[in-house]
Amino acid sequence: MPAACTKCKVSITPTVPGLKCLVCNTFSHIKCTEIAKAQYDVIKSTEGIDWKCSDCRKINLSKDPNGTCNCCELIPQLKEIISDMEKSVESLKGQLSEAKKLTDANFEEIIHEVTDRQNRKANVIIYGLTEQSARLAASEKTAKDKSCITEFLTSYGLDDCIISMDFKCNRLGRLDISRPHPRPLKLRFDNAQHAQTLFHKLKSNRTQIQSNEQSRNIKVSMDRTPRQIAYFRRIKQELNQRIANGEANLRIKFFNGTPSKGQ
């Protein structure tokens, strides 16, 4: 049977909690004592803190007029708890301030990344296309590269998708004649739709292109930001690891140009 409050005689329940006196072992509702809810929470959650009812405190004080009540004994512990809480609050303020700085920095990074991706949508990167001699002037190299890409597309019946498009091209990276592979060639179109058209036509003819001895090393890609490239590499590494661990039928799927793991 639940204990009853010594003041109102109503039972002590979880919904109407109370405190047990250290001296007389009787119970009293919080609302029937001078204890506030915050004080009650501290007493219940802190080990070593006890409570005495008002009658027992009066008896103790009458026996020892110079003595102190249990509430006074709690003051040092309560001060320590308050001090710890103040330190925690200051720490949280510092963390909040740092988080605000990071949020501002991340926002700028996001804006830069979105802008960079938008600017690259009108570009296509072609790898493995023969590079012209280093002795030619820059304008001559560009003209040769344009001629080379047109000839390459014509050989697969794709010249119609680029002849009508205005595009510029340039090689990526510094020329190093000691490298065995030609530098990637970036094609820059007037709009993203032209770039997408060429990319998808080249991808759809990939099998035919790679079956040809002269063009089997040629690959095509949309122009990705460094962050996109790093993300794709992580996805690829995870895919390879899962395949090595015995998982089957795994591949990378692309949704709106963004890679993700799938089956």
Coordinates of C-alpha atoms in Angstrom, one line a residue:
M1 CA 0.0 0.0 0.0
P2 CA 1.4 3.4 -0.9
A3 CA 2.7 5.6 1.9
A4 CA 0.5 8.6 2.9
C5 CA 1.6 12.2 3.2
T6 CA 1.9 13.2 6.9
K7 CA 0.3 16.6 6.1
C8 CA -2.6 15.9 3.8
K9 CA -3.0 12.1 4.4
V10 CA -3.2 11.5 0.6
S11 CA -1.1 8.7 -0.9
I12 CA 2.4 9.3 -2.3
T13 CA 2.3 8.3 -6.0
P14 CA 4.6 8.7 -9.1
T15 CA 2.3 11.4 -10.4
V16 CA 2.2 13.1 -7.0
P17 CA 5.7 12.5 -5.6
G18 CA 7.0 13.2 -2.2
L19 CA 10.1 13.0 0.0
K20 CA 11.0 10.6 2.8
C21 CA 12.3 12.1 6.0
L22 CA 15.8 10.8 7.0
V23 CA 14.9 10.9 10.7
C24 CA 11.3 9.7 11.2
N25 CA 10.9 7.9 7.8
T26 CA 7.6 9.5 7.0
F27 CA 6.6 10.9 3.7
S28 CA 5.4 14.3 2.6
H29 CA 4.2 15.6 -0.7
I30 CA 6.4 18.3 -2.4
K31 CA 3.4 20.6 -2.5
C32 CA 2.9 20.1 1.3
T33 CA 6.5 21.2 2.1
E34 CA 8.5 24.3 1.5
I35 CA 10.6 22.4 -1.1
A36 CA 10.4 23.8 -4.6
K37 CA 10.4 21.4 -7.6
A38 CA 13.9 22.4 -8.6
Q39 CA 15.2 21.6 -5.1
Y40 CA 13.3 18.2 -5.2
D41 CA 15.0 17.3 -8.5
V42 CA 18.4 18.1 -7.0
I43 CA 17.7 16.0 -3.8
K44 CA 16.5 13.0 -5.8
S45 CA 19.3 13.1 -8.4
T46 CA 22.3 13.8 -6.2
E47 CA 23.8 11.1 -4.1
G48 CA 24.5 12.0 -0.4
I49 CA 21.8 14.7 -0.1
D50 CA 19.1 13.8 2.5
W51 CA 15.9 15.6 3.6
K52 CA 14.3 16.1 7.0
C53 CA 10.7 17.1 7.6
S54 CA 9.9 20.3 9.4
D55 CA 9.0 18.5 12.6
C56 CA 12.3 16.7 12.8
R57 CA 14.2 19.9 12.1
K58 CA 12.4 21.6 14.9
I59 CA 13.3 18.8 17.3
N60 CA 17.0 18.9 16.2
L61 CA 17.2 22.6 16.7
S62 CA 15.5 22.5 20.1
K63 CA 18.0 19.9 21.3
D64 CA 20.9 21.9 19.9
P65 CA 20.1 25.6 19.5
N66 CA 23.5 26.1 18.0
G67 CA 23.0 23.3 15.5
T68 CA 22.1 23.6 11.9
C69 CA 19.3 22.1 9.9
N70 CA 19.9 19.7 7.0
C71 CA 19.1 22.4 4.5
C72 CA 22.2 24.3 5.7
E73 CA 24.3 21.2 5.3
L74 CA 23.2 21.1 1.6
I75 CA 24.4 24.6 0.8
P76 CA 28.1 23.6 0.0
Q77 CA 26.9 20.8 -2.3
L78 CA 24.3 23.0 -4.0
K79 CA 26.9 25.7 -4.6
E80 CA 29.2 23.1 -6.2
I81 CA 26.3 21.9 -8.4
I82 CA 25.5 25.4 -9.4
S83 CA 29.2 26.1 -10.2
D84 CA 29.4 23.0 -12.4
M85 CA 26.2 24.1 -14.2
E86 CA 27.6 27.6 -14.8
K87 CA 30.7 26.0 -16.3
S88 CA 28.6 23.8 -18.5
V89 CA 26.6 26.8 -19.7
E90 CA 29.8 28.7 -20.6
S91 CA 31.1 25.7 -22.4
L92 CA 27.9 25.4 -24.4
K93 CA 28.0 29.1 -25.2
G94 CA 31.6 28.6 -26.6
Q95 CA 30.5 25.6 -28.7
L96 CA 27.5 27.5 -30.0
S97 CA 29.8 30.4 -31.1
E98 CA 32.1 27.9 -32.9
A99 CA 29.2 26.2 -34.5
K100 CA 27.9 29.6 -35.8
K101 CA 31.4 30.2 -37.4
L102 CA 31.4 26.8 -39.0
T103 CA 27.9 27.3 -40.3
D104 CA 28.9 30.6 -42.0
A105 CA 31.9 28.9 -43.5
N106 CA 30.0 25.9 -44.7
F107 CA 27.4 28.2 -46.2
E108 CA 30.0 29.9 -48.3
E109 CA 31.5 26.6 -49.3
I110 CA 28.1 25.3 -50.4
I111 CA 27.4 28.4 -52.5
H112 CA 30.8 28.1 -54.1
E113 CA 30.2 24.4 -54.8
V114 CA 26.8 24.9 -56.3
T115 CA 28.1 27.8 -58.5
D116 CA 31.0 25.7 -59.7
R117 CA 28.8 22.7 -60.6
Q118 CA 26.4 25.0 -62.5
N119 CA 29.3 26.5 -64.5
R120 CA 30.7 23.0 -65.3
K121 CA 27.3 21.7 -66.7
A122 CA 28.1 23.0 -70.2
N123 CA 31.5 21.1 -70.3
V124 CA 32.4 17.6 -71.5
I125 CA 35.8 16.0 -70.8
I126 CA 37.3 13.6 -73.3
Y127 CA 40.2 11.4 -72.2
G128 CA 42.7 9.6 -74.5
L129 CA 42.2 11.7 -77.6
T130 CA 45.5 12.1 -79.5
E131 CA 47.3 15.4 -78.6
Q132 CA 49.1 17.5 -81.2
S133 CA 52.8 18.3 -81.3
A134 CA 54.3 20.6 -78.6
R135 CA 56.0 22.6 -81.4
L136 CA 52.7 24.1 -82.6
A137 CA 51.4 27.5 -81.4
A138 CA 48.5 27.5 -79.0
S139 CA 46.0 28.6 -81.7
E140 CA 47.2 25.9 -84.0
K141 CA 46.9 23.3 -81.3
T142 CA 43.3 24.4 -80.6
A143 CA 42.4 24.2 -84.2
K144 CA 44.0 20.7 -84.5
D145 CA 42.1 19.5 -81.4
K146 CA 38.8 20.8 -82.9
S147 CA 39.5 19.0 -86.1
C148 CA 40.5 15.9 -84.2
I149 CA 37.3 15.8 -82.2
T150 CA 35.2 16.4 -85.3
E151 CA 37.0 13.6 -87.1
F152 CA 36.5 11.3 -84.2
L153 CA 32.8 12.0 -84.0
T154 CA 32.4 11.7 -87.8
S155 CA 33.9 8.2 -87.7
Y156 CA 30.9 7.1 -85.5
G157 CA 28.3 9.1 -87.3
L158 CA 28.0 11.6 -84.4
D159 CA 29.3 14.7 -86.2
D160 CA 25.8 16.1 -86.7
C161 CA 25.5 16.7 -82.9
I162 CA 28.5 18.9 -82.8
I163 CA 28.8 20.6 -86.2
S164 CA 25.7 22.7 -85.4
M165 CA 27.0 23.5 -81.9
D166 CA 29.4 26.3 -81.1
F167 CA 32.1 25.0 -78.7
K168 CA 35.6 25.9 -77.5
C169 CA 38.2 23.4 -76.3
N170 CA 41.4 23.3 -74.4
R171 CA 43.7 20.7 -72.8
L172 CA 43.8 20.3 -69.0
G173 CA 47.1 20.5 -67.2
R174 CA 50.6 21.3 -68.3
L175 CA 52.1 19.6 -71.3
D176 CA 54.6 16.9 -70.3
I177 CA 56.0 15.0 -73.3
S178 CA 57.4 12.3 -70.9
R179 CA 53.8 11.3 -70.0
P180 CA 52.5 8.3 -72.0
H181 CA 48.9 9.5 -72.2
P182 CA 47.6 12.7 -73.8
R183 CA 46.1 15.4 -71.6
P184 CA 42.3 15.4 -71.2
L185 CA 40.4 17.7 -73.6
K186 CA 37.7 19.9 -72.3
L187 CA 34.9 20.9 -74.6
R188 CA 32.9 24.0 -73.5
F189 CA 29.5 24.6 -75.1
D190 CA 27.2 27.6 -75.1
N191 CA 24.7 25.7 -72.9
A192 CA 24.3 22.6 -70.8
Q193 CA 21.9 20.9 -73.1
H194 CA 24.5 20.7 -75.9
A195 CA 27.0 19.2 -73.5
Q196 CA 24.4 16.6 -72.3
T197 CA 23.5 15.7 -75.8
L198 CA 27.1 15.0 -76.8
F199 CA 27.8 13.1 -73.6
H200 CA 24.8 10.8 -73.9
K201 CA 25.5 10.0 -77.6
L202 CA 29.1 9.1 -76.8
K203 CA 28.0 7.0 -73.8
S204 CA 25.4 5.2 -75.9
N205 CA 28.1 4.4 -78.5
R206 CA 30.6 3.3 -75.9
T207 CA 30.7 -0.3 -77.0
Q208 CA 31.4 0.5 -80.6
I209 CA 34.1 3.1 -79.7
Q210 CA 35.9 0.7 -77.4
S211 CA 35.8 -2.1 -79.9
N212 CA 37.9 0.0 -82.2
E213 CA 41.7 -0.4 -81.8
Q214 CA 42.4 3.3 -82.4
S215 CA 39.7 4.6 -80.0
R216 CA 39.4 1.9 -77.3
N217 CA 41.3 4.1 -74.7
I218 CA 39.0 7.1 -75.3
K219 CA 36.6 7.8 -72.5
V220 CA 34.1 10.6 -71.9
S221 CA 32.9 12.3 -68.7
M222 CA 30.9 15.4 -67.6
D223 CA 33.0 18.0 -66.0
R224 CA 33.0 17.3 -62.2
T225 CA 34.2 19.5 -59.3
P226 CA 37.0 18.2 -57.0
R227 CA 34.4 17.4 -54.4
Q228 CA 32.3 15.4 -56.8
I229 CA 35.5 13.5 -57.9
A230 CA 36.4 12.7 -54.3
Y231 CA 32.9 11.5 -53.5
F232 CA 32.9 9.2 -56.6
R233 CA 36.2 7.8 -55.5
R234 CA 34.8 7.0 -52.0
I235 CA 31.8 5.3 -53.5
K236 CA 34.0 3.3 -55.9
Q237 CA 36.3 2.2 -53.0
E238 CA 33.4 1.1 -50.9
L239 CA 31.9 -0.8 -53.9
N240 CA 35.2 -2.6 -54.5
Q241 CA 35.5 -3.5 -50.8
R242 CA 32.0 -4.9 -50.6
I243 CA 32.6 -7.0 -53.8
A244 CA 35.9 -8.2 -52.2
N245 CA 33.9 -9.2 -49.1
G246 CA 31.7 -11.5 -51.3
E247 CA 28.6 -9.3 -52.1
A248 CA 27.3 -9.8 -55.6
N249 CA 25.3 -7.8 -58.2
L250 CA 26.5 -4.5 -57.0
R251 CA 27.1 -1.4 -59.2
I252 CA 27.1 2.3 -59.1
K253 CA 23.9 4.0 -60.2
F254 CA 23.6 7.7 -61.2
F255 CA 20.6 9.8 -60.3
N256 CA 20.7 13.2 -62.1
G257 CA 24.5 12.8 -62.5
T258 CA 25.1 11.9 -58.8
P259 CA 26.6 8.5 -58.1
S260 CA 25.1 6.2 -55.4
K261 CA 25.5 2.6 -54.4
G262 CA 22.9 0.2 -55.8
Q263 CA 22.2 -3.4 -56.8

